[in-house]
Coordinates of C-alpha atoms in Angstrom, one line a residue:
Chain A
X28 CA 0.0 0.0 0.0
X29 CA 1.5 3.3 -1.0
X30 CA 1.1 5.9 1.7
X31 CA 1.9 9.6 1.4
X32 CA 3.2 10.4 4.9
X33 CA 4.1 14.1 4.2
X34 CA 1.1 15.4 6.0
X35 CA 1.7 13.5 9.3
X36 CA 3.3 15.5 12.0
X37 CA 5.3 13.8 14.8
X38 CA 3.5 14.0 18.0
X39 CA 5.4 14.6 21.3
X40 CA 5.8 11.5 23.4
X41 CA 4.8 11.8 27.0
X42 CA 7.6 12.3 29.5
X43 CA 5.7 10.6 32.3
X44 CA 6.6 7.0 32.7
X45 CA 3.3 5.9 34.3
X46 CA 0.1 7.1 32.9
X47 CA -3.5 6.0 33.9
X48 CA -5.2 3.5 31.7
X49 CA -7.8 6.0 30.4
X50 CA -5.2 8.7 29.8
X51 CA -2.9 6.4 28.0
X52 CA -5.3 6.4 25.1
X53 CA -5.0 10.2 24.9
X54 CA -1.3 10.0 24.2
X55 CA -1.6 7.1 21.8
X56 CA -0.8 8.0 18.2
X57 CA -4.2 8.6 16.3
X58 CA -5.0 5.8 14.0
X59 CA -8.0 4.8 11.9
X60 CA -9.0 2.1 9.5
X61 CA -7.8 2.9 6.0
X62 CA -10.0 1.9 3.0
X63 CA -9.0 -1.3 1.3
X64 CA -7.5 0.0 -1.9
X65 CA -4.0 -0.1 -3.3
X66 CA -3.3 3.6 -3.5
X67 CA -5.4 5.6 -1.1
X68 CA -3.6 9.0 -1.4
X69 CA -3.2 8.7 -5.1
X70 CA -6.9 8.3 -5.4
X71 CA -7.5 11.5 -3.3
X72 CA -5.1 13.5 -5.5
X73 CA -6.7 12.1 -8.6
X74 CA -10.2 13.2 -7.4
X75 CA -8.9 16.7 -6.7
X76 CA -7.3 16.8 -10.2
X77 CA -10.6 15.6 -11.8
X78 CA -12.6 18.4 -10.3
X79 CA -10.0 21.1 -10.8
X80 CA -10.3 22.2 -14.4
X81 CA -13.9 21.1 -14.8
X82 CA -15.7 24.4 -14.4
X83 CA -18.0 23.4 -17.2
X84 CA -20.3 26.3 -17.4
X85 CA -20.7 29.9 -18.6
X86 CA -21.6 32.7 -16.2
X87 CA -21.1 36.4 -16.6
X88 CA -21.8 39.6 -14.8
X89 CA -21.2 43.3 -15.6
X90 CA -21.8 46.7 -14.1
X91 CA -23.5 49.4 -16.1
X92 CA -25.2 52.7 -15.3
X93 CA -28.5 51.1 -14.0
X94 CA -26.9 48.4 -11.8
X95 CA -25.5 44.9 -12.3
X96 CA -26.5 42.3 -14.8
X97 CA -25.9 38.6 -13.9
X98 CA -26.4 35.9 -16.4
X99 CA -25.8 32.2 -16.7
X100 CA -26.7 29.1 -18.7
X101 CA -28.1 26.0 -17.0
X102 CA -26.3 22.9 -18.1
X103 CA -24.5 20.6 -15.6
X104 CA -22.2 18.0 -17.1
X105 CA -20.5 15.0 -15.4
X106 CA -17.6 14.3 -17.7
X107 CA -19.1 13.9 -21.2
X108 CA -22.6 13.4 -20.1
X109 CA -25.2 16.1 -19.6
X110 CA -26.6 15.6 -16.0
X111 CA -29.1 18.3 -16.2
X112 CA -30.3 21.1 -18.6
X113 CA -32.2 23.0 -15.9
X114 CA -29.6 23.7 -13.2
X115 CA -29.9 27.1 -11.3
X116 CA -26.5 28.8 -11.4
X117 CA -27.6 32.1 -10.0
X118 CA -28.2 32.0 -6.3
X119 CA -29.8 34.8 -4.1
X120 CA -27.5 35.2 -1.2
X121 CA -30.0 37.8 0.2
X122 CA -32.4 40.3 -1.3
X123 CA -29.6 42.6 -2.6
X124 CA -26.7 40.1 -3.3
X125 CA -26.5 37.5 -6.1
X126 CA -23.9 34.8 -6.5
X127 CA -23.0 32.7 -9.5
X128 CA -22.0 29.0 -9.5
X129 CA -19.1 27.6 -11.5
X130 CA -17.0 24.6 -10.6
X131 CA -18.3 22.1 -8.0
X132 CA -22.0 22.6 -7.6
X133 CA -22.1 21.3 -4.1
X134 CA -19.1 23.5 -3.0
X135 CA -20.7 26.6 -4.5
X136 CA -24.2 25.9 -3.1
X137 CA -22.9 25.2 0.4
X138 CA -20.5 28.1 0.6
X139 CA -23.0 30.6 -0.8
X140 CA -25.5 29.4 1.8
X141 CA -22.9 29.8 4.4
X142 CA -22.1 33.3 3.2
X143 CA -25.8 34.2 3.3
X144 CA -25.8 33.1 7.0
X145 CA -22.7 35.2 7.8
X146 CA -24.2 38.2 6.0
X147 CA -27.4 38.0 8.0
X148 CA -25.5 37.7 11.2
X149 CA -23.5 40.8 10.2
X150 CA -26.7 42.7 9.4
X151 CA -28.1 41.8 12.8
X152 CA -24.9 42.6 14.7
X153 CA -24.2 45.9 13.1
X154 CA -27.7 47.1 12.3
X155 CA -26.8 47.7 8.7
X156 CA -26.5 45.8 5.5
X157 CA -23.1 44.3 4.7
X158 CA -21.4 45.9 1.7
X159 CA -20.6 43.8 -1.5
X160 CA -16.9 44.3 -0.8
X161 CA -17.4 43.0 2.8
X162 CA -19.4 40.0 1.7
X163 CA -17.0 39.0 -1.0
X164 CA -14.0 39.5 1.3
X165 CA -15.6 37.2 3.9
X166 CA -16.1 34.5 1.3
X167 CA -12.6 35.0 -0.1
X168 CA -11.0 34.7 3.3
X169 CA -12.9 31.4 4.0
X170 CA -12.0 30.0 0.6
X171 CA -8.3 31.0 1.1
X172 CA -8.2 29.1 4.3
X173 CA -9.4 26.0 2.4
X174 CA -7.1 26.5 -0.6
X175 CA -5.2 23.4 -1.9
X176 CA -7.8 21.1 -0.2
X177 CA -9.8 20.4 -3.4
X178 CA -12.6 22.9 -3.3
X179 CA -13.6 24.0 -6.8
X180 CA -15.4 27.3 -6.8
X181 CA -15.4 30.2 -9.4
X182 CA -18.0 32.6 -8.3
X183 CA -19.0 36.2 -8.8
X184 CA -20.6 38.2 -6.0
X185 CA -22.8 41.0 -7.4
X186 CA -24.9 43.4 -5.5
X187 CA -26.0 46.9 -4.7
X188 CA -24.9 48.8 -1.6
X189 CA -24.2 52.3 -0.3
X190 CA -21.5 52.8 -2.9
X191 CA -23.7 51.8 -5.8
X192 CA -23.3 48.6 -7.8
X193 CA -20.5 46.2 -6.8
X194 CA -19.1 43.1 -8.6
X195 CA -16.4 40.8 -7.3
X196 CA -14.9 37.6 -8.7
X197 CA -13.9 35.1 -6.0
X198 CA -12.4 31.7 -6.5
X199 CA -11.3 28.6 -4.6
X200 CA -7.6 29.4 -5.0
X201 CA -8.3 32.4 -2.7
X202 CA -8.2 35.1 -5.4
X203 CA -10.6 38.1 -5.2
X204 CA -10.9 40.7 -7.9
X205 CA -13.0 43.8 -8.0
X206 CA -14.1 44.7 -11.5
X207 CA -16.8 45.8 -13.9
X208 CA -17.0 42.8 -16.3
X209 CA -16.3 39.2 -15.5
X210 CA -17.1 35.8 -17.1
X211 CA -16.3 32.5 -15.4
X212 CA -16.3 28.9 -16.7
X213 CA -15.3 26.8 -19.7
X214 CA -17.4 29.0 -22.0
X215 CA -16.1 32.3 -20.6
X216 CA -13.6 33.1 -23.4
X217 CA -16.5 32.9 -25.9
X218 CA -18.7 35.0 -23.7
X219 CA -15.9 37.6 -23.2
X220 CA -15.6 38.1 -26.9
X221 CA -19.3 39.0 -27.3
X222 CA -19.5 40.9 -24.0
X223 CA -16.3 43.0 -24.6
X224 CA -17.3 44.1 -28.1
X225 CA -20.8 45.0 -27.3
X226 CA -20.3 46.7 -23.9
X227 CA -21.1 50.3 -23.1
X228 CA -21.4 51.7 -19.6
X229 CA -24.5 53.8 -20.6
X230 CA -26.7 51.0 -22.0
X231 CA -30.3 50.8 -21.1
X232 CA -31.6 47.9 -19.1
X233 CA -33.0 46.2 -22.2
X234 CA -29.8 46.6 -24.2
X235 CA -27.8 45.3 -21.2
X236 CA -30.1 42.2 -20.8
X237 CA -29.9 41.5 -24.5
X238 CA -26.1 41.7 -24.5
X239 CA -25.9 39.3 -21.6
X240 CA -28.4 36.9 -23.3
X241 CA -26.4 37.1 -26.5
X242 CA -23.1 36.4 -24.8
X243 CA -24.5 33.4 -23.0
X244 CA -26.0 32.1 -26.3
X245 CA -22.8 32.4 -28.2
X246 CA -20.9 30.6 -25.4
X247 CA -23.4 27.8 -25.2
X248 CA -23.2 27.5 -29.0
X249 CA -19.5 26.9 -29.0
X250 CA -18.9 25.3 -25.6
X251 CA -20.1 21.7 -25.2
X252 CA -20.4 22.1 -21.4
X253 CA -22.8 25.0 -21.7
X254 CA -26.4 24.9 -22.8
X255 CA -30.0 24.7 -21.6
X256 CA -31.6 28.0 -20.5
X257 CA -29.9 31.4 -20.6
X258 CA -31.2 33.2 -17.6
X259 CA -30.6 36.9 -17.0
X260 CA -30.9 38.7 -13.6
X261 CA -30.6 42.3 -12.7
X262 CA -29.5 43.9 -9.3
X263 CA -30.5 47.5 -8.8
X264 CA -31.1 49.8 -5.9
X265 CA -34.4 48.0 -5.1
X266 CA -32.8 44.5 -5.0
X267 CA -32.5 41.7 -7.5
X268 CA -35.0 40.6 -10.2
X269 CA -35.0 37.9 -12.8
X270 CA -35.4 39.4 -16.2
X271 CA -35.6 36.5 -18.6
X272 CA -35.0 32.8 -19.1
X273 CA -34.7 31.6 -22.7
X274 CA -33.9 28.2 -24.1
X275 CA -30.6 28.5 -25.9
X276 CA -31.7 26.4 -28.9
X277 CA -34.8 28.6 -29.3
X278 CA -32.5 31.7 -29.2
X279 CA -30.5 30.1 -32.0
X280 CA -33.4 30.1 -34.4
X281 CA -34.5 33.6 -33.2
X282 CA -31.0 35.1 -34.0
X283 CA -30.4 33.0 -37.1
X284 CA -33.8 32.1 -38.6
X285 CA -33.8 29.3 -41.2
X286 CA -34.2 30.7 -44.7
X287 CA -35.4 28.8 -47.8
X288 CA -32.7 27.5 -50.3
X289 CA -33.0 29.0 -53.8
X290 CA -34.6 25.8 -55.1
X291 CA -37.2 25.8 -52.3
X292 CA -37.8 29.5 -53.0
X293 CA -38.3 28.9 -56.7
X294 CA -40.7 26.0 -55.9
X295 CA -42.8 28.1 -53.5
X296 CA -43.0 30.9 -56.1
X297 CA -44.0 28.4 -58.8
X298 CA -46.9 27.0 -56.7
X299 CA -48.1 30.5 -55.8
X300 CA -48.2 31.5 -59.4
Chain B
X28 CA 3.8 36.5 -16.8
X29 CA 3.7 38.9 -13.9
X30 CA 6.5 41.4 -13.9
X31 CA 7.6 43.5 -10.9
X32 CA 10.8 45.5 -11.0
X33 CA 12.3 48.4 -9.1
X34 CA 15.4 50.6 -8.6
X35 CA 16.9 53.1 -6.2
X36 CA 17.7 56.6 -7.3
X37 CA 18.9 59.9 -5.8
X38 CA 16.7 60.3 -2.8
X39 CA 13.9 58.1 -4.0
X40 CA 13.0 54.5 -4.9
X41 CA 10.7 53.3 -7.6
X42 CA 8.6 50.1 -8.0
X43 CA 6.8 49.2 -11.2
X44 CA 4.5 46.2 -11.7
X45 CA 2.2 44.9 -14.4
X46 CA -1.5 45.2 -13.8
X47 CA -2.9 42.0 -15.3
X48 CA -4.9 39.5 -13.3
X49 CA -4.7 36.3 -15.3
X50 CA -6.3 32.9 -15.0
X51 CA -4.9 30.3 -17.4
X52 CA -5.5 31.9 -20.9
X53 CA -8.0 34.5 -19.7
X54 CA -7.1 38.0 -18.6
X55 CA -9.8 38.8 -16.0
X56 CA -8.6 42.4 -15.3
X57 CA -6.0 44.7 -16.8
X58 CA -5.9 47.3 -14.0
X59 CA -5.2 45.3 -10.9
X60 CA -2.9 47.4 -8.6
X61 CA -0.1 45.1 -7.4
X62 CA 2.0 47.7 -5.7
X63 CA 0.7 48.3 -2.2
X64 CA 1.4 51.4 -0.2
X65 CA 2.5 49.8 3.0
X66 CA 2.7 53.0 5.0
X67 CA 3.5 56.6 4.5
X68 CA 7.0 55.9 3.3
X69 CA 7.0 52.3 2.0
X70 CA 6.0 50.5 -1.1
X71 CA 5.4 46.7 -1.5
X72 CA 5.3 45.4 -5.0
X73 CA 4.2 41.8 -5.1
X74 CA 3.8 39.1 -7.7
X75 CA 2.5 35.6 -7.2
X76 CA -0.5 33.4 -6.8
X77 CA -3.8 35.3 -6.7
X78 CA -5.0 34.6 -3.1
X79 CA -1.5 34.5 -1.6
X80 CA -0.5 37.9 -3.0
X81 CA -3.4 39.8 -1.6
X82 CA -3.7 37.9 1.7
X83 CA 0.0 38.0 2.5
X84 CA 0.6 41.7 1.6
X85 CA -2.5 42.8 3.5
X86 CA -1.3 40.8 6.5
X87 CA 2.1 42.5 6.4
X88 CA 0.4 45.9 6.0
X89 CA -1.8 45.5 9.0
X90 CA 1.1 44.3 11.1
X91 CA 3.2 47.2 10.1
X92 CA 0.4 49.6 11.0
X93 CA -0.1 47.8 14.3
X94 CA 3.5 48.3 15.2
X95 CA 3.2 52.0 14.5
X96 CA 0.0 52.3 16.6
X97 CA 1.5 50.4 19.5
X98 CA 4.9 52.0 19.6
X99 CA 4.1 55.5 18.2
X100 CA 6.9 55.2 15.7
X101 CA 6.9 53.6 12.3
X102 CA 9.1 50.6 11.4
X103 CA 12.3 51.3 9.3
X104 CA 12.4 49.8 5.8
X105 CA 15.0 47.3 6.9
X106 CA 12.9 46.2 9.9
X107 CA 9.8 45.8 7.7
X108 CA 11.7 43.8 5.2
X109 CA 13.1 41.5 7.8
X110 CA 9.6 41.1 9.4
X111 CA 8.2 40.2 5.9
X112 CA 11.0 37.7 5.4
X113 CA 10.5 36.2 8.8
X114 CA 6.8 35.6 8.1
X115 CA 7.6 33.9 4.8
X116 CA 10.2 31.8 6.4
X117 CA 8.0 30.6 9.3
X118 CA 5.3 29.6 6.8
X119 CA 7.7 28.1 4.3
X120 CA 7.8 24.5 5.6
X121 CA 4.2 24.4 6.7
X122 CA 1.9 26.4 4.5
X123 CA 4.1 28.4 2.1
X124 CA 3.1 31.6 0.4
X125 CA 3.9 31.8 -3.3
X126 CA 4.7 35.6 -3.4
X127 CA 7.8 37.5 -4.6
X128 CA 8.2 40.9 -3.1
X129 CA 10.1 44.1 -3.8
X130 CA 9.9 46.4 -0.8
X131 CA 11.0 50.0 -1.3
X132 CA 11.2 52.6 1.4
X133 CA 12.6 55.9 2.5
X134 CA 14.0 56.5 6.0
X135 CA 14.9 59.9 7.2
X136 CA 18.5 59.2 8.2
X137 CA 19.3 56.4 5.7
X138 CA 17.6 57.6 2.5
X139 CA 16.0 55.3 0.0
X140 CA 16.4 51.5 0.0
X141 CA 15.1 48.5 -1.9
X142 CA 14.8 45.0 -0.7
X143 CA 14.4 41.8 -2.8
X144 CA 12.4 39.1 -1.0
X145 CA 11.9 35.8 -2.7
X146 CA 9.1 33.3 -2.3
X147 CA 11.5 31.1 -0.3
X148 CA 12.4 33.9 2.0
X149 CA 15.6 35.1 0.4
X150 CA 16.3 38.6 1.5
X151 CA 18.8 41.0 -0.2
X152 CA 19.2 44.7 0.0
X153 CA 19.7 45.8 -3.6
X154 CA 19.9 48.8 -5.9
X155 CA 17.8 47.2 -8.6
X156 CA 15.7 44.1 -8.8
X157 CA 13.1 42.3 -10.9
X158 CA 10.8 39.3 -10.7
X159 CA 8.9 37.3 -13.3
X160 CA 9.5 36.5 -16.9
X161 CA 10.0 40.3 -17.4
X162 CA 13.1 40.1 -15.3
X163 CA 15.0 38.3 -18.1
X164 CA 14.7 41.5 -20.1
X165 CA 14.8 44.1 -17.3
X166 CA 17.7 42.9 -15.3
X167 CA 20.3 43.2 -18.1
X168 CA 18.8 46.5 -19.2
X169 CA 19.1 47.9 -15.7
X170 CA 22.6 46.5 -15.3
X171 CA 23.6 48.3 -18.4
X172 CA 22.0 51.7 -17.9
X173 CA 21.7 52.0 -14.2
X174 CA 24.1 54.2 -12.2
X175 CA 23.8 55.2 -8.6
X176 CA 22.2 58.6 -7.9
X177 CA 19.9 58.7 -11.0
X178 CA 17.4 61.5 -11.1
X179 CA 13.6 60.8 -11.3
X180 CA 13.6 61.7 -15.0
X181 CA 16.5 59.3 -15.8
X182 CA 15.0 56.5 -13.7
X183 CA 11.5 56.9 -15.4
X184 CA 13.3 56.8 -18.8
X185 CA 14.9 53.5 -17.8
X186 CA 11.6 52.1 -16.5
X187 CA 9.9 53.0 -19.7
X188 CA 12.7 51.3 -21.7
X189 CA 12.2 48.2 -19.6
X190 CA 8.4 48.3 -20.2
X191 CA 8.9 48.7 -23.9
X192 CA 11.3 45.8 -24.0
X193 CA 8.9 43.6 -22.1
X194 CA 6.0 44.6 -24.4
X195 CA 8.0 43.9 -27.5
X196 CA 9.9 40.8 -26.5
X197 CA 7.8 38.8 -24.1
X198 CA 5.4 36.5 -25.8
X199 CA 2.5 37.0 -23.3
X200 CA 3.4 40.5 -22.4
X201 CA 1.1 42.3 -20.0
X202 CA -0.3 45.5 -21.6
X203 CA -0.5 47.8 -18.7
X204 CA 1.9 48.8 -15.9
X205 CA 1.8 51.0 -12.8
X206 CA 4.7 52.9 -11.4
X207 CA 4.9 54.1 -7.8
X208 CA 7.6 56.2 -6.2
X209 CA 8.7 56.8 -2.6
X210 CA 10.9 59.7 -1.4
X211 CA 11.1 62.1 1.5
X212 CA 7.6 63.3 0.7
X213 CA 6.1 59.9 1.0
X214 CA 4.9 56.9 -1.1
X215 CA 2.6 57.7 -4.0
X216 CA 1.5 56.6 -7.4
X217 CA 3.6 58.1 -10.1
X218 CA 2.1 57.0 -13.3
X219 CA 0.3 54.3 -15.3
X220 CA 1.6 53.0 -18.6
X221 CA -1.5 51.7 -20.4
X222 CA -1.7 50.3 -23.9
X223 CA -5.2 48.8 -23.3
X224 CA -7.8 51.1 -21.7
X225 CA -10.8 49.3 -20.3
X226 CA -13.8 51.1 -21.8
X227 CA -15.9 50.7 -18.7
X228 CA -13.4 52.5 -16.5
X229 CA -13.2 55.4 -19.0
X230 CA -17.0 55.8 -19.2
X231 CA -17.6 55.3 -15.5
X232 CA -14.9 57.9 -14.3

C-alpha cells in the first residue's frame, strides 16, 4: 500500500513514565482504518485533479449605469454526459446580493448558503447591511483558508450597496478581484468576446439584458459544457430581479432564422403563381 | 507573466509592476494594482498566486500599522523587510506563500532603499531588482543603464525602456503597468503606462 506520509506531524511523546489507563489512550498516536484500496492517497489526489479544471459552465456579470446584470446558462455535465439542462446557477444570497455557480455545484451551493448566513449575522450585529466588498472578502477569506484542499469554486458576487453597484470575482484558489466585467467557466472566453465588443457603460436595461443573453447564447453554441436555458438577472437599488430565461436552442433560431434555399424559394413561387 | 521591478535613485526608490490579473488563458482584469502602499514611506510590489499575494501583503500591511499604533513610531524599511522575510520563512515549511516581493522605502537618516524578497524567504538589499519573466529582459537593461544617484527623469526613462522591452519581446506581455515612487515626501502613485484602456473605466470615471 503506497502511503503519502508528508502530512503527518510527529506527536510529542509523554515524558511521564506511568500514565493512567484511560489517559494512556489520549497519548496514543491517532489511527484509523484505511479503506482497502491499493493507492489511497493517489486516489484522493486524482479526485482533486478531476474536479479542478472542470468548471464546465458559462456565467457572466457586468456593471453598467443602472446596476449589475448577472447571467448564466443551466447545463450541468458529469464528464461527457449532460446531467441536467435546468440547473440554477444564479443564487440569491440575500435580497440585494447575487452569487453565481461555477465549478463544483455542491461546493458553490454550500458556501453561498454559508455566506448568506454570515451576511445575515453581520446585518443583525451591526444594524446595517453588509457591503458587497465585505461579503466578497468574507467568502474570499474562508476559501483562502481551504485552498489546496480540493474545493472548486469560481463565483461572482454581485450586489447593490451604499456605494452603488458592486461586482467581485472570488475563486477557490483564494483570489478576489474587483471589476466591472467578468465571465467564469469553460465557456467564458466565448462570452468575453461578445461581451467586450458590445459593452457600453451607458446602456439601457433592455440593451444590457440583450447583451448578456447574446453572450451566453454564443458561449453555449461553441462550448459543449454550456447549454440549456440562458437566464438573466438584474440587481439594482431595489434588490434583485429575474429578467428572462430563454432556451438557448430557441434563441439560436431567433437570431439565425432558417431561410429557404434558392430551389425551395423557386418551388414556392411556382406553386403560388 | 507577472512582472515586478524596481530601482533606487537619488533620494527616491521606484517600484513598477504589471497590472494584469490572469487565470490560465484569460485576462480577468488589466488594471489590478499590485504595488501596495505599506505605510507613509514604504511600497510593497508583489507578484505571485492570486490569493496569496493579496492575503500576505494585507497581513504585512496590517502588522506594520499595528507596530506604529502600539509604539508610536513607524518601522524602518529594513525592519519591515526583515519582518516580511520572517513571516515567509515561518510559513515556508508548513503552509508556504507563493509571493515574490520588492519592498521599497525611504527612511529619514538612511535615505531610499530597496529589498528583494523571494518566495522562499531570500532577503537581499539591492539597488535594482526584478521578478517574473520580465526580469529576463529588465535585469540586463538595468545592469547596463543604471548608475547610482539617478534623477527621477533618468529613472523613469529607464523604467519606460524596460516596459517597452517587455512589451515587444515577451510572448504574453502584460499590456499595462503601474509605477509608484517613494521619497522624502512619502509613497505615492507616479504613473500608469496603459496600452489597453478598459472602456468601462473610462466611461464610469
